Tab-separated table of N, CA and C in Angstrom:
chain	number	residue	atom	x	y	z
Q	1	MET	N	111.536	26.102	-16.260
Q	1	MET	CA	110.543	26.078	-17.297
Q	1	MET	C	109.623	27.258	-17.181
Q	2	ARG	N	109.332	27.876	-18.382
Q	2	ARG	CA	108.367	29.012	-18.424
Q	2	ARG	C	107.265	28.645	-19.387
Q	3	VAL	N	106.008	28.822	-18.922
Q	3	VAL	CA	104.799	28.566	-19.821
Q	3	VAL	C	104.441	29.822	-20.538
Q	4	VAL	N	104.337	29.667	-21.834
Q	4	VAL	CA	103.902	30.752	-22.766
Q	4	VAL	C	102.701	30.319	-23.512
Q	5	VAL	N	101.617	31.087	-23.462
Q	5	VAL	CA	100.440	30.804	-24.146
Q	5	VAL	C	100.174	31.834	-25.257
Q	6	GLU	N	99.919	31.416	-26.487
Q	6	GLU	CA	99.573	32.322	-27.559
Q	6	GLU	C	98.027	32.394	-27.511
Q	7	TYR	N	97.553	33.423	-26.776
Q	7	TYR	CA	96.142	33.626	-26.542
Q	7	TYR	C	95.312	33.845	-27.781
Q	8	GLU	N	95.915	34.310	-28.852
Q	8	GLU	CA	95.113	34.549	-30.069
Q	8	GLU	C	94.747	33.160	-30.690
Q	9	SER	N	95.482	32.144	-30.423
Q	9	SER	CA	95.243	30.782	-30.942
Q	9	SER	C	94.446	29.936	-29.996
Q	10	CYS	N	94.493	30.303	-28.727
Q	10	CYS	CA	93.816	29.397	-27.715
Q	10	CYS	C	92.305	29.491	-27.836
Q	11	ASP	N	91.678	28.253	-27.836
Q	11	ASP	CA	90.222	28.322	-27.832
Q	11	ASP	C	89.636	27.929	-26.471
Q	12	SER	N	90.415	27.934	-25.433
Q	12	SER	CA	89.976	27.706	-24.076
Q	12	SER	C	89.158	26.455	-23.899
Q	13	ASN	N	89.567	25.361	-24.492
Q	13	ASN	CA	88.771	24.164	-24.347
Q	13	ASN	C	89.002	23.425	-23.030
Q	14	GLY	N	89.983	23.784	-22.321
Q	14	GLY	CA	90.229	23.246	-20.934
Q	14	GLY	C	91.072	21.955	-20.945
Q	15	LEU	N	91.549	21.461	-22.029
Q	15	LEU	CA	92.370	20.247	-21.951
Q	15	LEU	C	93.660	20.454	-21.191
Q	16	CYS	N	94.221	21.583	-21.261
Q	16	CYS	CA	95.374	21.972	-20.473
Q	16	CYS	C	95.094	22.069	-19.016
Q	17	ALA	N	93.930	22.622	-18.659
Q	17	ALA	CA	93.556	22.704	-17.201
Q	17	ALA	C	93.244	21.285	-16.642
Q	18	ALA	N	92.705	20.364	-17.505
Q	18	ALA	CA	92.598	19.022	-16.960
Q	18	ALA	C	93.750	18.267	-16.712
Q	19	ALA	N	94.844	18.582	-17.558
Q	19	ALA	CA	96.142	17.979	-17.393
Q	19	ALA	C	96.998	18.494	-16.198
Q	20	ALA	N	96.855	19.859	-16.040
Q	20	ALA	CA	97.687	20.514	-15.091
Q	20	ALA	C	96.823	21.661	-14.394
Q	21	PRO	N	95.900	21.230	-13.605
Q	21	PRO	CA	95.025	22.233	-12.860
Q	21	PRO	C	95.675	23.251	-11.946
Q	22	GLU	N	96.937	22.896	-11.555
Q	22	GLU	CA	97.693	23.798	-10.722
Q	22	GLU	C	98.293	24.975	-11.460
Q	23	VAL	N	98.360	24.822	-12.830
Q	23	VAL	CA	98.979	25.726	-13.703
Q	23	VAL	C	98.005	26.512	-14.593
Q	24	PHE	N	97.003	25.796	-15.092
Q	24	PHE	CA	96.012	26.397	-16.049
Q	24	PHE	C	94.598	26.343	-15.397
Q	25	GLU	N	93.848	27.371	-15.818
Q	25	GLU	CA	92.480	27.455	-15.361
Q	25	GLU	C	91.639	28.173	-16.447
Q	26	VAL	N	90.483	27.622	-16.803
Q	26	VAL	CA	89.549	28.275	-17.703
Q	26	VAL	C	88.378	28.681	-16.788
Q	27	ARG	N	88.243	30.015	-16.728
Q	27	ARG	CA	87.248	30.697	-15.737
Q	27	ARG	C	85.851	30.786	-16.440
Q	28	SER	N	84.935	31.312	-15.689
Q	28	SER	CA	83.605	31.433	-16.159
Q	28	SER	C	83.441	32.386	-17.317
Q	29	ASP	N	84.509	33.190	-17.481
Q	29	ASP	CA	84.472	34.190	-18.634
Q	29	ASP	C	84.945	33.500	-19.918
Q	30	ASP	N	85.175	32.150	-19.866
Q	30	ASP	CA	85.679	31.324	-20.911
Q	30	ASP	C	87.041	31.652	-21.561
Q	31	PHE	N	87.927	32.172	-20.647
Q	31	PHE	CA	89.340	32.493	-21.047
Q	31	PHE	C	90.221	31.674	-20.213
Q	32	LEU	N	91.336	31.326	-20.859
Q	32	LEU	CA	92.381	30.542	-20.149
Q	32	LEU	C	93.261	31.521	-19.357
Q	33	TYR	N	93.653	31.066	-18.137
Q	33	TYR	CA	94.541	31.841	-17.247
Q	33	TYR	C	95.677	30.884	-16.867
Q	34	VAL	N	96.866	31.449	-16.874
Q	34	VAL	CA	98.059	30.712	-16.400
Q	34	VAL	C	98.199	31.101	-14.937
Q	35	LEU	N	98.094	30.186	-14.097
Q	35	LEU	CA	98.163	30.470	-12.630
Q	35	LEU	C	99.633	30.478	-12.166
Q	36	ASP	N	100.529	29.794	-12.832
Q	36	ASP	CA	101.948	29.821	-12.442
Q	36	ASP	C	102.705	29.742	-13.709
Q	37	GLU	N	103.206	30.872	-14.131
Q	37	GLU	CA	104.034	30.910	-15.333
Q	37	GLU	C	105.334	30.186	-15.281
Q	38	LYS	N	105.871	29.995	-14.063
Q	38	LYS	CA	107.135	29.260	-13.850
Q	38	LYS	C	106.860	28.178	-12.808
Q	39	PRO	N	106.140	27.119	-13.234
Q	39	PRO	CA	105.842	26.068	-12.290
Q	39	PRO	C	107.072	25.357	-11.682
Q	40	PRO	N	106.990	24.795	-10.503
Q	40	PRO	CA	108.052	24.073	-9.861
Q	40	PRO	C	108.305	22.704	-10.652
Q	41	PRO	N	109.396	22.234	-10.499
Q	41	PRO	CA	109.862	21.013	-11.225
Q	41	PRO	C	108.880	19.836	-11.015
Q	42	HIS	N	108.301	19.645	-9.910
Q	42	HIS	CA	107.449	18.530	-9.661
Q	42	HIS	C	106.128	18.600	-10.609
Q	43	LEU	N	105.854	19.694	-11.181
Q	43	LEU	CA	104.675	19.939	-12.007
Q	43	LEU	C	105.014	19.796	-13.447
Q	44	TRP	N	106.342	19.902	-13.825
Q	44	TRP	CA	106.717	19.793	-15.217
Q	44	TRP	C	106.140	18.697	-16.042
Q	45	PRO	N	106.079	17.442	-15.539
Q	45	PRO	CA	105.439	16.399	-16.411
Q	45	PRO	C	104.026	16.702	-16.732
Q	46	SER	N	103.198	17.267	-15.863
Q	46	SER	CA	101.833	17.468	-16.165
Q	46	SER	C	101.700	18.714	-17.069
Q	47	VAL	N	102.607	19.705	-16.983
Q	47	VAL	CA	102.656	20.908	-17.818
Q	47	VAL	C	103.006	20.472	-19.232
Q	48	GLU	N	103.962	19.594	-19.375
Q	48	GLU	CA	104.358	19.048	-20.668
Q	48	GLU	C	103.172	18.277	-21.334
Q	49	GLN	N	102.447	17.502	-20.522
Q	49	GLN	CA	101.234	16.852	-20.977
Q	49	GLN	C	100.224	17.826	-21.482
Q	50	ALA	N	100.035	18.921	-20.659
Q	50	ALA	CA	99.064	19.985	-21.060
Q	50	ALA	C	99.419	20.622	-22.392
Q	51	ALA	N	100.702	20.800	-22.625
Q	51	ALA	CA	101.104	21.473	-23.862
Q	51	ALA	C	100.857	20.562	-25.054
Q	52	ARG	N	101.150	19.214	-24.830
Q	52	ARG	CA	100.883	18.243	-25.892
Q	52	ARG	C	99.369	18.087	-26.178
Q	53	ALA	N	98.538	18.254	-25.157
Q	53	ALA	CA	97.175	18.040	-25.286
Q	53	ALA	C	96.432	19.238	-26.070
Q	54	CYS	N	97.160	20.345	-26.192
Q	54	CYS	CA	96.488	21.524	-26.750
Q	54	CYS	C	96.286	21.343	-28.328
Q	55	PRO	N	95.025	21.339	-28.759
Q	55	PRO	CA	94.818	21.069	-30.198
Q	55	PRO	C	95.201	22.124	-31.064
Q	56	LYS	N	95.320	23.416	-30.506
Q	56	LYS	CA	95.769	24.527	-31.327
Q	56	LYS	C	97.246	24.843	-31.239
Q	57	LEU	N	97.898	24.041	-30.423
Q	57	LEU	CA	99.362	24.155	-30.192
Q	57	LEU	C	99.701	25.591	-29.701
Q	58	ALA	N	98.832	26.118	-28.868
Q	58	ALA	CA	98.973	27.443	-28.341
Q	58	ALA	C	99.801	27.559	-27.128
Q	59	ILE	N	100.307	26.440	-26.541
Q	59	ILE	CA	101.126	26.439	-25.386
Q	59	ILE	C	102.492	25.964	-25.795
Q	60	THR	N	103.470	26.797	-25.380
Q	60	THR	CA	104.888	26.442	-25.596
Q	60	THR	C	105.573	26.542	-24.219
Q	61	LEU	N	106.634	25.810	-24.139
Q	61	LEU	CA	107.447	25.765	-22.908
Q	61	LEU	C	108.909	26.207	-23.194
Q	62	GLU	N	109.350	27.135	-22.484
Q	62	GLU	CA	110.647	27.706	-22.663
Q	62	GLU	C	111.485	27.428	-21.488
Q	63	ASP	N	112.845	27.306	-21.706
Q	63	ASP	CA	113.751	27.320	-20.634
Q	63	ASP	C	113.726	28.578	-19.845
Q	64	ALA	N	113.745	28.489	-18.575
Q	64	ALA	CA	113.639	29.664	-17.723
Q	64	ALA	C	114.961	29.994	-16.970
């Protein structure tokens, strides 16, 4: 799995970071950062939840 974020659409609300803090982080500059673009399989369920939680649909998951 590969995490792709459309940063132009992202409003950095942090819902993804709440669902998968090992993969997403909103820093003090109010921008979203992907900490692990290709997370290990044990994190896939939380990453999928993070993508579903995004109100802007800015997170997509691709086969890697």
